[in-house]
């Protein structure tokens, strides 16, 4: 699949916003700590990915009812669903000058029912012309997402025969459908009932 920049300006994928608040002191401190233990863009990107994947539980796995949507809040509460965890990883990547995008899949249950939008991240390291998708959702039995630039190791490869879709667009900001549901849900059960089914 050919990934498509929604915004042709690469600098848009370094910008900060209310959700991707990489200017926030906690995001900066976390990024600086991770960079100090790595020292180059590739190692840093992998460390940031593993940090978000492994140290911030997906709230559906942990049972945490809180809903976070700002990157800084995700890092502070150590909690979030796929959209929120993607915001955190994008913020950490952009904090060290690595272009990062939000991207999405439409995924369902094993019988094809319950299709909802799933969020993940694309990044473009210095010296590379291609974007690479990674999924910081968090691993569990049956889910084994890895940091891999050349061969995708996502949490959920799509199954087109069940109506699942890989959306090729790379967004420089959270899609309004995903951001709205995060901001308007009082808790995770409400969020779960209102997950978007399309972009």
CSV table of C-alpha atoms in Angstrom, one decimal:
chain,number,residue,atom,x,y,z
A,1,UNK,CA,0.0,0.0,0.0
A,2,UNK,CA,1.3,3.5,-0.9
A,3,UNK,CA,1.0,5.9,2.0
A,4,UNK,CA,-0.3,9.3,1.1
A,5,UNK,CA,0.5,12.5,2.9
A,6,UNK,CA,-2.7,14.4,3.5
A,7,UNK,CA,-0.5,17.5,3.7
A,8,UNK,CA,2.2,17.8,1.1
A,9,UNK,CA,4.3,20.0,3.5
A,10,UNK,CA,6.6,17.7,5.5
A,11,UNK,CA,6.9,20.4,8.2
A,12,UNK,CA,3.2,19.9,9.0
A,13,UNK,CA,4.2,16.5,10.5
A,14,UNK,CA,6.5,18.3,13.0
A,15,UNK,CA,3.9,20.7,14.3
A,16,UNK,CA,2.4,20.9,17.8
A,17,UNK,CA,-1.2,21.2,18.6
A,18,UNK,CA,-3.5,20.8,21.6
A,19,UNK,CA,-3.5,17.1,21.2
A,20,UNK,CA,0.1,16.7,20.0
A,21,UNK,CA,1.5,19.0,22.6
A,22,UNK,CA,5.2,18.2,22.2
A,23,UNK,CA,6.1,21.6,23.7
A,24,UNK,CA,4.7,20.3,27.1
A,25,UNK,CA,7.4,19.9,29.7
A,26,UNK,CA,6.6,16.3,30.4
A,27,UNK,CA,6.8,15.4,26.7
A,28,UNK,CA,10.1,17.3,26.4
A,29,UNK,CA,11.5,15.6,29.5
A,30,UNK,CA,10.4,12.1,28.4
A,31,UNK,CA,11.9,12.8,24.9
A,32,UNK,CA,15.2,14.1,26.3
A,33,UNK,CA,15.5,11.1,28.6
A,34,UNK,CA,14.9,8.6,25.8
A,35,UNK,CA,17.3,10.5,23.5
A,36,UNK,CA,20.0,10.4,26.1
A,37,UNK,CA,19.9,6.6,26.2
A,38,UNK,CA,20.0,6.3,22.4
A,39,UNK,CA,21.7,9.1,20.6
A,40,UNK,CA,20.5,8.7,17.0
A,41,UNK,CA,17.2,9.0,15.3
A,42,UNK,CA,16.6,5.3,14.5
A,43,UNK,CA,17.4,4.1,18.0
A,44,UNK,CA,15.4,7.0,19.5
A,45,UNK,CA,12.4,6.2,17.4
A,46,UNK,CA,12.5,2.6,18.3
A,47,UNK,CA,12.9,3.5,22.0
A,48,UNK,CA,10.0,5.9,21.9
A,49,UNK,CA,7.8,3.3,20.2
A,50,UNK,CA,8.7,0.7,22.8
A,51,UNK,CA,8.2,3.2,25.6
A,52,UNK,CA,4.6,4.0,24.5
A,53,UNK,CA,3.8,0.4,23.6
A,54,UNK,CA,5.1,-1.2,26.8
A,55,UNK,CA,4.8,1.3,29.6
A,56,UNK,CA,1.4,2.9,28.9
A,57,UNK,CA,-1.2,0.2,29.0
A,58,UNK,CA,-4.1,0.2,26.6
A,59,UNK,CA,-7.1,1.1,28.8
A,60,UNK,CA,-9.1,-1.8,27.3
A,61,UNK,CA,-6.4,-4.2,28.6
A,62,UNK,CA,-5.9,-2.5,32.0
A,63,UNK,CA,-9.6,-1.7,32.6
A,64,UNK,CA,-8.7,1.9,33.4
A,65,UNK,CA,-11.9,3.9,32.9
A,66,UNK,CA,-10.2,7.3,32.4
A,67,UNK,CA,-10.1,8.9,28.9
A,68,UNK,CA,-7.0,10.8,27.9
A,69,UNK,CA,-6.4,12.5,24.6
A,70,UNK,CA,-3.5,15.0,24.9
A,71,UNK,CA,-0.1,13.5,24.5
A,72,UNK,CA,1.0,15.0,27.8
A,73,UNK,CA,-2.0,13.5,29.6
A,74,UNK,CA,-1.3,10.1,28.1
A,75,UNK,CA,2.3,10.2,29.5
A,76,UNK,CA,1.1,11.6,32.8
A,77,UNK,CA,-1.7,9.1,33.5
A,78,UNK,CA,0.0,6.2,31.7
A,79,UNK,CA,-3.3,5.4,30.1
A,80,UNK,CA,-5.1,5.6,26.8
A,81,UNK,CA,-6.7,3.7,23.9
A,82,UNK,CA,-5.0,3.4,20.5
A,83,UNK,CA,-5.8,7.0,19.4
A,84,UNK,CA,-4.4,8.5,22.6
A,85,UNK,CA,-1.3,6.3,22.6
A,86,UNK,CA,-0.7,7.3,19.0
A,87,UNK,CA,-0.9,11.0,20.0
A,88,UNK,CA,1.8,10.3,22.6
A,89,UNK,CA,4.2,8.6,20.2
A,90,UNK,CA,3.7,11.2,17.5
A,91,UNK,CA,4.5,13.9,20.1
A,92,UNK,CA,7.6,12.1,21.3
A,93,UNK,CA,8.9,11.7,17.7
A,94,UNK,CA,8.2,15.3,16.7
A,95,UNK,CA,9.9,16.5,19.9
A,96,UNK,CA,13.1,15.2,18.5
A,97,UNK,CA,12.5,16.4,14.9
A,98,UNK,CA,11.2,13.2,13.4
A,99,UNK,CA,8.2,13.7,11.1
A,100,UNK,CA,5.3,11.6,12.4
A,101,UNK,CA,1.8,11.2,11.2
A,102,UNK,CA,-1.5,9.7,12.5
A,103,UNK,CA,-3.0,7.0,10.3
A,104,UNK,CA,-6.0,4.6,10.7
A,105,UNK,CA,-7.4,1.2,9.9
A,106,UNK,CA,-11.0,-0.1,10.0
A,107,UNK,CA,-11.0,-3.3,12.0
A,108,UNK,CA,-13.6,-5.7,13.3
A,109,UNK,CA,-14.2,-8.9,15.3
A,110,UNK,CA,-13.2,-12.3,14.0
A,111,UNK,CA,-16.5,-12.7,12.3
A,112,UNK,CA,-16.3,-9.3,10.6
A,113,UNK,CA,-18.8,-7.6,12.9
A,114,UNK,CA,-18.3,-4.5,15.0
A,115,UNK,CA,-16.1,-2.6,12.6
A,116,UNK,CA,-14.5,0.5,14.2
A,117,UNK,CA,-11.6,2.8,13.4
A,118,UNK,CA,-8.2,1.9,14.9
A,119,UNK,CA,-5.4,4.4,15.2
A,120,UNK,CA,-1.7,4.0,14.6
A,121,UNK,CA,1.4,6.0,13.6
A,122,UNK,CA,3.7,6.5,10.6
A,123,UNK,CA,7.1,8.0,10.8
A,124,UNK,CA,9.8,9.1,8.3
A,125,UNK,CA,13.4,9.0,9.6
A,126,UNK,CA,16.1,11.3,8.3
A,127,UNK,CA,17.6,10.1,5.0
A,128,UNK,CA,14.5,8.0,4.1
A,129,UNK,CA,12.0,8.8,1.4
A,130,UNK,CA,9.4,6.3,2.6
A,131,UNK,CA,7.1,6.5,5.6
A,132,UNK,CA,6.8,3.4,7.8
A,133,UNK,CA,3.8,2.5,9.9
A,134,UNK,CA,4.1,1.2,13.5
A,135,UNK,CA,1.4,0.4,16.1
A,136,UNK,CA,2.0,1.4,19.7
A,137,UNK,CA,-1.3,-0.1,20.9
A,138,UNK,CA,0.4,-2.5,23.3
A,139,UNK,CA,1.0,-6.2,23.0
A,140,UNK,CA,-1.1,-9.0,24.6
A,141,UNK,CA,-1.7,-12.6,23.7
A,142,UNK,CA,-2.4,-12.7,20.0
A,143,UNK,CA,-1.0,-9.2,19.4
A,144,UNK,CA,2.8,-8.8,18.7
A,145,UNK,CA,3.5,-5.4,17.2
A,146,UNK,CA,7.1,-4.5,16.6
A,147,UNK,CA,9.2,-1.6,15.5
A,148,UNK,CA,10.1,-2.4,11.8
A,149,UNK,CA,10.7,0.1,9.0
A,150,UNK,CA,10.8,-2.2,6.0
A,151,UNK,CA,8.3,-4.9,6.8
A,152,UNK,CA,5.2,-3.9,8.8
A,153,UNK,CA,4.7,-5.6,12.1
A,154,UNK,CA,1.4,-4.1,13.1
A,155,UNK,CA,-0.9,-5.2,15.9
A,156,UNK,CA,-3.7,-6.0,13.4
A,157,UNK,CA,-3.0,-6.8,9.8
A,158,UNK,CA,-6.2,-6.1,7.9
A,159,UNK,CA,-8.5,-8.8,6.6
A,160,UNK,CA,-10.2,-7.4,3.5
A,161,UNK,CA,-12.5,-10.4,3.2
A,162,UNK,CA,-14.1,-9.3,6.5
A,163,UNK,CA,-14.5,-5.7,5.3
A,164,UNK,CA,-11.4,-4.4,7.1
A,165,UNK,CA,-9.5,-1.5,5.5
A,166,UNK,CA,-6.1,0.1,5.6
A,167,UNK,CA,-6.6,3.8,5.1
A,168,UNK,CA,-3.5,5.1,3.2
A,169,UNK,CA,-3.8,8.8,4.3
A,170,UNK,CA,-1.2,10.2,6.7
A,171,UNK,CA,-2.8,13.0,8.8
A,172,UNK,CA,-0.8,15.8,10.4
A,173,UNK,CA,-3.4,16.1,13.2
A,174,UNK,CA,-5.8,13.7,14.8
A,175,UNK,CA,-8.8,12.9,12.6
A,176,UNK,CA,-11.8,14.9,13.8
A,177,UNK,CA,-13.9,11.8,14.3
A,178,UNK,CA,-11.4,10.2,16.6
A,179,UNK,CA,-10.5,13.4,18.5
A,180,UNK,CA,-14.2,14.2,19.1
A,181,UNK,CA,-15.1,10.9,20.6
A,182,UNK,CA,-12.0,11.1,23.0
A,183,UNK,CA,-12.9,14.7,24.1
A,184,UNK,CA,-16.6,14.0,24.5
A,185,UNK,CA,-16.6,10.7,26.4
A,186,UNK,CA,-16.9,10.8,30.2
A,187,UNK,CA,-15.2,7.4,30.6
A,188,UNK,CA,-13.9,4.4,28.6
A,189,UNK,CA,-17.3,2.5,28.6
A,190,UNK,CA,-18.9,5.5,26.9
A,191,UNK,CA,-16.0,5.9,24.6
A,192,UNK,CA,-16.2,2.2,23.6
A,193,UNK,CA,-19.9,2.7,22.7
A,194,UNK,CA,-19.1,5.6,20.5
A,195,UNK,CA,-16.0,4.6,18.6
A,196,UNK,CA,-16.2,5.9,15.0
A,197,UNK,CA,-17.0,3.4,12.3
A,198,UNK,CA,-15.7,5.5,9.5
A,199,UNK,CA,-13.5,8.5,8.8
